[in-house]
CSV table of C-alpha atoms in Angstrom, one decimal:
chain,number,residue,atom,x,y,z
A,450,MET,CA,-218.4,47.6,94.9
A,451,SER,CA,-215.2,48.2,93.3
A,452,GLU,CA,-212.4,46.9,95.2
A,453,ARG,CA,-209.8,49.0,93.7
A,454,LEU,CA,-211.7,52.2,94.2
A,455,LYS,CA,-212.3,51.3,98.0
A,456,ALA,CA,-208.4,50.6,98.2
A,457,LEU,CA,-207.9,54.1,97.2
A,458,ALA,CA,-210.3,55.4,99.5
A,459,ASP,CA,-209.0,53.3,102.0
A,460,ALA,CA,-205.7,55.1,101.6
A,461,GLY,CA,-207.1,58.2,102.6
A,462,VAL,CA,-208.1,59.6,98.9
A,463,SER,CA,-211.4,61.0,98.7
A,464,ILE,CA,-212.9,60.0,95.4
A,465,TRP,CA,-214.9,62.9,94.0
A,466,LEU,CA,-216.7,62.6,90.4
A,467,ASP,CA,-215.9,65.4,88.0
A,468,ASP,CA,-219.4,65.5,86.4
A,469,LEU,CA,-223.2,66.1,87.2
A,470,SER,CA,-226.6,66.0,85.3
A,471,ARG,CA,-230.2,66.2,86.3
A,472,GLU,CA,-230.2,62.4,85.0
A,473,ARG,CA,-227.8,61.3,87.1
A,474,ILE,CA,-229.6,62.4,89.9
A,475,GLU,CA,-233.0,61.1,88.7
A,476,THR,CA,-232.3,57.7,87.9
A,477,GLY,CA,-230.2,57.2,90.8
A,478,ASN,CA,-227.0,56.7,89.4
A,479,LEU,CA,-225.0,59.3,91.4
A,480,ALA,CA,-226.6,57.5,94.4
A,481,GLU,CA,-225.1,53.8,92.9
A,482,LEU,CA,-221.8,55.6,92.4
A,483,VAL,CA,-221.7,56.5,96.2
A,484,LYS,CA,-222.6,53.0,97.1
A,485,GLN,CA,-220.6,51.2,94.5
A,486,SER,CA,-217.9,53.1,93.7
A,487,SER,CA,-216.7,55.0,97.0
A,488,VAL,CA,-217.9,58.2,95.3
A,489,VAL,CA,-217.9,61.1,98.5
A,490,GLY,CA,-218.4,64.3,96.4
A,491,VAL,CA,-218.9,66.0,93.1
A,492,THR,CA,-217.3,68.9,90.9
A,493,THR,CA,-219.2,70.8,88.2
A,494,ASN,CA,-218.2,73.5,85.9
A,495,PRO,CA,-220.1,75.4,83.0
A,496,THR,CA,-219.1,72.5,80.4
A,497,ILE,CA,-220.4,69.7,82.7
A,498,PHE,CA,-223.7,71.6,82.9
A,499,ALA,CA,-223.9,72.4,79.0
A,500,ALA,CA,-223.4,68.7,78.2
A,501,ALA,CA,-226.1,67.8,80.6
A,502,LEU,CA,-228.6,70.3,79.1
A,503,ALA,CA,-227.9,69.4,75.6
A,504,ASP,CA,-228.2,65.6,76.1
A,505,GLY,CA,-231.4,65.3,78.0
A,506,GLU,CA,-234.9,66.6,78.2
A,507,ARG,CA,-235.1,66.6,81.9
A,508,TYR,CA,-234.8,70.2,82.1
A,509,ASP,CA,-237.3,71.3,79.4
A,510,GLN,CA,-240.3,71.8,82.2
A,511,GLN,CA,-238.2,73.9,84.5
A,512,VAL,CA,-236.7,76.1,81.5
A,513,ALA,CA,-240.5,76.5,80.2
A,514,GLU,CA,-241.6,77.6,83.7
A,515,LEU,CA,-238.8,80.4,84.0
A,516,VAL,CA,-239.3,81.3,80.3
A,517,ALA,CA,-242.9,82.0,81.4
A,518,ASP,CA,-242.0,83.9,84.4
A,519,GLY,CA,-239.9,86.3,81.9
A,520,ALA,CA,-236.2,84.9,83.4
A,521,ASP,CA,-233.4,86.1,81.5
A,522,VAL,CA,-230.7,83.6,80.3
A,523,ASP,CA,-228.5,84.3,83.4
A,524,HIS,CA,-231.1,84.0,86.0
A,525,THR,CA,-232.3,80.8,84.0
A,526,ILE,CA,-228.7,79.4,84.3
A,527,PHE,CA,-228.5,80.2,87.8
A,528,LYS,CA,-231.8,78.2,88.7
A,529,LEU,CA,-230.9,75.3,86.5
A,530,THR,CA,-227.4,74.9,87.8
A,531,THR,CA,-228.5,75.5,91.6
A,532,THR,CA,-231.4,73.1,91.3
A,533,ASP,CA,-229.2,70.2,90.1
A,534,VAL,CA,-226.4,71.3,92.8
A,535,ARG,CA,-229.0,71.3,95.6
A,536,ASP,CA,-230.3,67.9,94.9
A,537,ALA,CA,-226.8,66.4,94.3
A,538,CYS,CA,-225.9,67.9,97.8
A,539,ASP,CA,-229.0,66.0,99.0
A,540,VAL,CA,-228.1,62.6,97.5
A,541,LEU,CA,-224.5,63.1,99.2
A,542,LEU,CA,-226.0,64.4,102.7
A,543,ASP,CA,-225.3,60.8,104.2
A,544,ALA,CA,-221.3,61.1,103.1
A,545,TYR,CA,-221.1,64.4,104.7
A,546,LYS,CA,-222.6,63.7,108.0
A,547,ALA,CA,-220.6,60.6,108.0
A,548,SER,CA,-217.5,62.4,107.5
A,549,ASP,CA,-218.0,64.9,110.0
A,550,GLY,CA,-218.6,67.5,107.0
A,551,VAL,CA,-215.3,66.7,105.5
A,552,ASP,CA,-217.1,64.9,102.3
A,553,GLY,CA,-220.3,64.8,101.0
A,554,ARG,CA,-219.2,67.7,99.1
A,555,VAL,CA,-220.8,69.2,95.8
A,556,SER,CA,-219.1,72.2,94.1
A,557,ILE,CA,-220.7,75.0,92.0
A,558,GLU,CA,-218.6,77.8,90.1
A,559,VAL,CA,-219.0,81.6,90.1
A,560,PRO,CA,-219.5,82.9,86.5
A,561,PRO,CA,-216.0,82.8,84.8
A,562,GLY,CA,-216.1,86.3,83.5
A,563,LEU,CA,-215.8,87.1,87.3
A,564,ALA,CA,-212.3,86.0,87.7
A,565,PHE,CA,-210.7,89.2,87.7
A,566,ASP,CA,-213.3,91.0,89.6
A,567,THR,CA,-212.8,90.5,93.4
A,568,GLU,CA,-216.1,92.2,94.6
A,569,GLY,CA,-218.1,90.4,91.9
A,570,THR,CA,-216.8,87.1,92.8
A,571,SER,CA,-217.5,87.8,96.5
A,572,ALA,CA,-221.1,88.8,95.8
A,573,ALA,CA,-221.5,85.9,93.5
A,574,ALA,CA,-220.6,83.4,96.0
A,575,LYS,CA,-222.7,84.9,98.7
A,576,LEU,CA,-225.7,84.5,96.1
A,577,LEU,CA,-225.2,80.7,95.3
A,578,TRP,CA,-224.3,79.7,98.9
A,579,ALA,CA,-227.7,81.5,99.9
A,580,GLU,CA,-229.9,80.0,96.7
A,581,VAL,CA,-228.4,76.3,97.3
A,582,ASP,CA,-228.8,76.7,101.2
A,583,ARG,CA,-227.2,73.3,101.9
A,584,PRO,CA,-224.2,72.9,104.4
A,585,ASN,CA,-222.4,70.4,102.1
A,586,LEU,CA,-222.1,73.2,99.3
A,587,LEU,CA,-218.4,74.3,98.1
A,588,ILE,CA,-218.1,77.8,96.1
A,589,LYS,CA,-215.7,77.4,93.0
A,590,ILE,CA,-213.7,80.6,93.1
A,591,PRO,CA,-211.0,80.7,90.7
A,592,GLY,CA,-207.1,81.2,92.2
A,593,THR,CA,-206.2,84.2,90.2
A,594,SER,CA,-204.7,87.2,91.8
A,595,GLU,CA,-208.0,89.1,91.9
A,596,GLY,CA,-209.7,86.0,93.3
A,597,LEU,CA,-207.4,85.7,96.2
A,598,PRO,CA,-209.1,88.7,98.2
A,599,ALA,CA,-212.6,87.1,97.3
A,600,ILE,CA,-211.2,83.9,98.8
A,601,THR,CA,-210.6,85.7,102.1
A,602,ALA,CA,-214.0,87.6,102.1
A,603,THR,CA,-216.0,84.6,101.3
A,604,VAL,CA,-214.4,82.4,104.0
A,605,ALA,CA,-214.9,85.2,106.4
A,606,GLU,CA,-218.3,85.0,105.8
A,607,GLY,CA,-218.3,81.6,107.1
A,608,ILE,CA,-218.7,80.1,103.6
A,609,SER,CA,-216.9,76.9,102.4
A,610,VAL,CA,-214.8,77.3,99.0
A,611,ASN,CA,-213.3,75.1,96.6
A,612,VAL,CA,-210.2,77.3,94.8
A,613,THR,CA,-210.0,76.4,91.5
A,614,LEU,CA,-207.5,76.9,88.4
A,615,ILE,CA,-204.2,76.5,90.4
A,616,PHE,CA,-201.3,75.4,88.5
A,617,GLY,CA,-198.4,76.8,90.0
A,618,LEU,CA,-196.3,76.5,93.5
A,619,HIS,CA,-196.2,80.0,94.3
A,620,ARG,CA,-200.1,81.0,93.5
A,621,TYR,CA,-200.8,77.9,95.4
A,622,ASP,CA,-198.8,79.4,98.5
A,623,GLN,CA,-200.9,82.5,97.9
A,624,VAL,CA,-204.1,80.5,98.0
A,625,MET,CA,-203.3,79.0,101.2
A,626,ASP,CA,-202.7,82.3,102.7
A,627,ALA,CA,-205.9,83.6,101.4
A,628,TYR,CA,-207.8,80.9,103.1
A,629,LEU,CA,-205.8,81.0,106.4
A,630,ASP,CA,-206.7,85.0,106.3
A,631,GLY,CA,-210.3,84.5,106.1
A,632,LEU,CA,-210.6,82.0,109.0
A,633,GLU,CA,-208.9,84.3,110.9
A,634,LYS,CA,-211.8,87.0,109.7
A,635,ALA,CA,-214.4,84.4,110.2
A,636,ARG,CA,-213.0,84.1,113.7
A,637,GLU,CA,-213.1,87.8,114.6
A,638,ASN,CA,-216.5,87.8,112.9
A,639,GLY,CA,-217.9,84.9,115.4
A,640,HIS,CA,-218.3,82.1,112.9
A,641,ASP,CA,-217.9,78.6,114.1
A,642,LEU,CA,-214.5,77.5,112.3
A,643,SER,CA,-215.4,74.0,112.5
A,644,THR,CA,-218.3,74.5,109.7
A,645,ILE,CA,-215.9,76.1,107.2
A,646,HIS,CA,-214.5,73.7,104.7
A,647,SER,CA,-212.1,74.2,102.0
A,648,VAL,CA,-210.5,72.5,99.2
A,649,ALA,CA,-207.6,73.9,97.0
A,650,SER,CA,-207.8,72.6,93.2
A,651,PHE,CA,-204.4,71.8,92.1
A,652,PHE,CA,-204.6,71.1,88.3
A,653,VAL,CA,-202.4,68.1,87.1
A,654,SER,CA,-202.8,67.1,83.4
A,655,ARG,CA,-202.5,70.4,81.8
A,656,VAL,CA,-199.0,71.0,83.1
A,657,ASP,CA,-197.7,67.9,81.2
A,658,THR,CA,-199.5,68.9,78.3
A,659,GLU,CA,-197.9,72.2,78.3
A,660,VAL,CA,-194.5,71.5,79.2
A,661,ASP,CA,-194.3,68.3,76.9
A,662,LYS,CA,-195.1,70.7,74.1
A,663,ARG,CA,-192.1,72.9,75.1
A,664,LEU,CA,-190.0,69.9,75.3
A,665,ASP,CA,-191.0,68.8,71.8
A,666,ALA,CA,-189.9,72.1,70.4
A,667,LEU,CA,-186.9,71.8,72.1
A,668,ILE,CA,-186.2,68.5,70.5
A,669,GLU,CA,-187.2,70.0,67.2
A,670,ALA,CA,-184.7,72.8,67.6
A,671,GLY,CA,-181.9,70.3,67.7
A,672,GLY,CA,-182.0,69.6,71.6
A,673,ASP,CA,-180.6,65.9,73.0
A,674,ALA,CA,-184.1,64.0,71.9
A,675,ALA,CA,-183.2,61.3,74.5
A,676,THR,CA,-182.5,63.6,77.3
A,677,LEU,CA,-185.5,65.7,76.8
A,678,GLY,CA,-187.9,63.0,75.9
A,679,SER,CA,-187.1,61.3,79.1
A,680,LEU,CA,-188.8,64.4,80.8
A,681,LYS,CA,-192.0,64.2,79.0
A,682,GLY,CA,-194.8,63.2,81.3
A,683,LYS,CA,-193.2,63.7,84.6
A,684,ALA,CA,-193.8,67.6,85.2
A,685,ALA,CA,-197.5,67.4,86.2
A,686,VAL,CA,-196.7,64.5,89.0
A,687,ALA,CA,-193.9,66.4,90.5
A,688,ASN,CA,-195.2,69.9,90.7
A,689,ALA,CA,-198.5,68.2,92.5
A,690,ARG,CA,-195.9,66.5,94.8
A,691,LEU,CA,-194.1,69.6,95.6
A,692,ALA,CA,-197.7,71.3,96.1
A,693,TYR,CA,-198.5,68.8,98.8
A,694,GLN,CA,-195.1,69.4,100.4
A,695,ALA,CA,-196.3,73.1,100.5
A,696,PHE,CA,-199.5,72.0,102.1
A,697,GLU,CA,-197.7,70.4,104.8
A,698,ARG,CA,-195.8,73.6,105.3
A,699,ALA,CA,-198.5,75.7,105.8
A,700,PHE,CA,-201.0,73.8,107.6
A,701,GLY,CA,-198.2,72.1,110.1
A,702,GLY,CA,-197.0,75.4,111.1
A,703,GLU,CA,-197.9,77.9,114.1
A,704,ARG,CA,-200.4,80.1,112.2
A,705,PHE,CA,-202.8,77.3,111.4
A,706,ALA,CA,-202.1,75.8,114.8
A,707,ALA,CA,-203.8,78.4,116.4
A,708,LEU,CA,-206.7,78.4,114.4
A,709,GLN,CA,-207.3,74.7,114.8
A,710,GLN,CA,-207.4,74.9,118.4
A,711,ALA,CA,-210.4,77.2,117.5
A,712,GLY,CA,-212.0,74.1,115.4
A,713,ALA,CA,-210.7,75.2,112.0
A,714,ARG,CA,-210.1,72.7,109.2
A,715,PRO,CA,-207.1,72.4,106.9
A,716,GLN,CA,-207.7,73.4,103.2
A,717,ARG,CA,-207.3,69.8,101.7
A,718,PRO,CA,-205.6,69.6,98.3
A,719,LEU,CA,-207.8,68.5,95.4
A,720,TRP,CA,-205.8,66.8,92.3
A,721,ALA,CA,-208.1,68.4,89.4
A,722,SER,CA,-207.7,67.7,85.8
A,723,THR,CA,-206.7,64.1,86.3
A,724,GLY,CA,-208.3,62.7,82.9
A,725,VAL,CA,-205.2,61.8,80.8
A,726,LYS,CA,-204.7,63.7,77.7
A,727,ASN,CA,-201.7,62.2,76.2
A,728,PRO,CA,-203.1,58.4,75.2
A,729,ASP,CA,-199.1,57.1,75.5
A,730,TYR,CA,-199.4,57.8,79.3
A,731,SER,CA,-201.2,55.2,81.6
A,732,ASP,CA,-205.0,56.2,81.8
A,733,THR,CA,-204.6,56.0,85.8
A,734,LEU,CA,-201.2,58.1,86.1
A,735,TYR,CA,-202.8,61.2,87.7
A,736,VAL,CA,-204.5,59.0,90.5
A,737,SER,CA,-201.9,56.2,90.9
A,738,ASP,CA,-199.0,58.5,91.3
A,739,LEU,CA,-200.8,61.0,93.6
A,740,VAL,CA,-201.9,58.8,96.3
A,741,VAL,CA,-201.3,60.1,99.6
A,742,ALA,CA,-203.8,60.4,102.6
A,743,GLY,CA,-205.8,63.7,103.0
A,744,THR,CA,-206.7,64.6,99.4
A,745,VAL,CA,-209.3,64.3,97.1
A,746,ASN,CA,-208.8,63.3,93.5
A,747,THR,CA,-211.8,64.3,91.4
A,748,MET,CA,-212.1,62.1,87.9
A,749,PRO,CA,-213.9,62.3,85.2
A,750,GLU,CA,-216.2,59.0,84.8
A,751,LYS,CA,-213.7,57.4,82.5
A,752,THR,CA,-210.9,58.0,84.6
A,753,MET,CA,-212.6,56.5,87.5
A,754,LYS,CA,-213.7,53.5,85.6
A,755,ALA,CA,-210.0,53.1,84.4
A,756,PHE,CA,-209.1,52.8,88.0
A,757,ALA,CA,-211.7,50.6,89.2
A,758,ASP,CA,-210.7,48.2,86.4
A,759,HIS,CA,-206.7,48.0,86.8
A,760,GLY,CA,-205.7,50.9,89.0
A,761,GLU,CA,-203.4,50.4,91.5
A,762,VAL,CA,-202.6,51.8,95.1
A,763,LYS,CA,-198.9,51.2,96.1
A,764,GLY,CA,-199.2,53.3,99.6
A,765,ASP,CA,-198.2,56.9,99.6
A,766,GLN,CA,-196.8,58.1,96.3
A,767,VAL,CA,-196.1,61.8,97.1
A,768,THR,CA,-194.1,62.4,100.5
A,769,THR,CA,-191.8,59.7,99.8
A,770,GLN,CA,-191.0,61.6,96.4
A,771,TYR,CA,-190.3,65.0,97.2
A,772,ASP,CA,-186.6,64.7,96.4
A,773,ASP,CA,-187.4,63.0,93.1
A,774,ALA,CA,-189.9,65.6,92.4
A,775,ARG,CA,-187.5,68.5,93.0
A,776,HIS,CA,-185.1,66.8,90.9
A,777,VAL,CA,-187.7,66.8,87.9
A,778,MET,CA,-188.1,70.3,88.3
A,779,ASP,CA,-184.3,71.1,88.5
A,780,GLN,CA,-183.7,68.9,85.4
A,781,LEU,CA,-186.5,70.9,83.4
A,782,ALA,CA,-185.2,74.2,84.3
A,783,ALA,CA,-181.9,73.1,83.3
A,784,ALA,CA,-183.3,71.9,80.0
A,785,GLY,CA,-184.8,75.2,79.4
A,786,ILE,CA,-188.3,74.9,80.6
A,787,ASP,CA,-189.3,78.2,82.0
A,788,TYR,CA,-191.5,77.1,85.0
A,789,ASP,CA,-192.9,80.6,85.8
A,790,ASP,CA,-194.1,81.2,82.1
A,791,VAL,CA,-195.5,77.9,81.6
A,792,ILE,CA,-197.6,78.6,84.7
A,793,ALA,CA,-198.7,82.1,83.4
A,794,THR,CA,-199.5,80.6,80.1
A,795,LEU,CA,-201.8,78.0,82.1
A,796,GLU,CA,-203.2,80.4,84.3
A,797,LYS,CA,-204.3,82.5,81.3
A,798,GLU,CA,-205.7,79.8,79.3
A,799,GLY,CA,-207.5,78.3,82.2
A,800,VAL,CA,-209.4,81.5,82.7
A,801,GLU,CA,-210.2,81.9,78.9
A,802,LYS,CA,-211.3,78.1,78.7
A,803,PHE,CA,-213.7,78.7,81.6
A,804,VAL,CA,-215.0,81.8,80.0
A,805,ALA,CA,-215.4,79.8,76.7
A,806,SER,CA,-217.4,77.1,78.7
A,807,TRP,CA,-219.5,79.9,80.1
A,808,ASP,CA,-220.4,81.2,76.6
A,809,GLU,CA,-221.2,77.7,75.3
A,810,LEU,CA,-223.5,77.1,78.4
A,811,VAL,CA,-225.1,80.6,77.7
A,812,GLU,CA,-225.8,79.4,74.1
A,813,THR,CA,-227.0,76.1,75.2
A,814,VAL,CA,-229.4,77.9,77.6
A,815,LYS,CA,-230.7,80.1,75.0
A,816,GLY,CA,-231.6,77.3,72.5
A,817,GLN,CA,-233.6,75.6,75.5
A,818,MET,CA,-235.2,78.8,76.0
A,819,GLY,CA,-236.0,79.6,72.7
A,820,GLY,CA,-237.5,75.9,72.3
A,821,ALA,CA,-239.9,76.7,75.2
A,822,LYS,CA,-240.9,79.9,73.7
A,823,ARG,CA,-241.8,78.4,70.5
A,824,GLN,CA,-243.4,75.7,72.3
A,825,ALA,CA,-245.4,77.9,74.2
A,826,ASP,CA,-246.2,80.2,71.3
A,827,GLY,CA,-247.7,77.0,69.3
A,828,GLN,CA,-249.8,76.4,72.2
């Protein structure tokens, strides 16, 4: 077992793998990561599924069967992805039971084209929940303004949710409110609140990418290179730390206390996009600097391996750093970085990237279906 990853888990950080493929499941690789690398969850997205489908032949039989049944591309994607997620849920079932349902979770995303469609998102969430039919599933819903009421409606149905694409503190407050609204409605609907779980995926590395780009532009325009340069690589961690402070406020208050008495669980912060984009930064930056109990860190395998090799756990790196985090954000504002514009840009780009990833998945599956049809015609 990786001692460094175990130390991270012992510090209260749930390690989730940001990847899934049928090969990982069928070869036992996922089970091995659970056993040896303290992995207790999995997150997926259309890009991950497109890569899995493009790289292996393990989907060929199911694709051929679906083509023979006359399935269109959307139904084929639905069946392929829900099969993998259901099987991954089964691999992680022991972790789910051992953690009283907190971990052992696998996430699947509603189609990104629904990011601005409240009713469509709610309907898609119900379909995915019913199809996978596993208690340790999480339905990923984007935290857009249109996604917020869908989060509430989905939680109100007793469905567990992973809210994704959260970049800013104001939106995060709205996401937590939407979850609490959903819990209150679920209670009214007679659901057992203890069975409803949620995480809020707060994106990290992309914040540094966008802010650093703006700092470089200010330097090129004649700004103080030393001062501006010293702020590079600091925005993302500071932003995430302040998000955790917001989490403490929301789930330490009277509103949640009343729900908690009825069995409700807090919506845990999940650090997403934790692979480092800038090679000048430590490849474990967004893991080591965001260690705090009660969080999830979903990592690409590359980041997980890097942490297993040389990552360090130095205790709580979040609640002890609130003043520093606020100081960093104040310095960025004084330097001319418009936080609200950064967040608006990232959310817009985030949705666009999700849609592009879905289009990539559609094209990949179309190619697989075309191959299956040609093979069937040849026979």
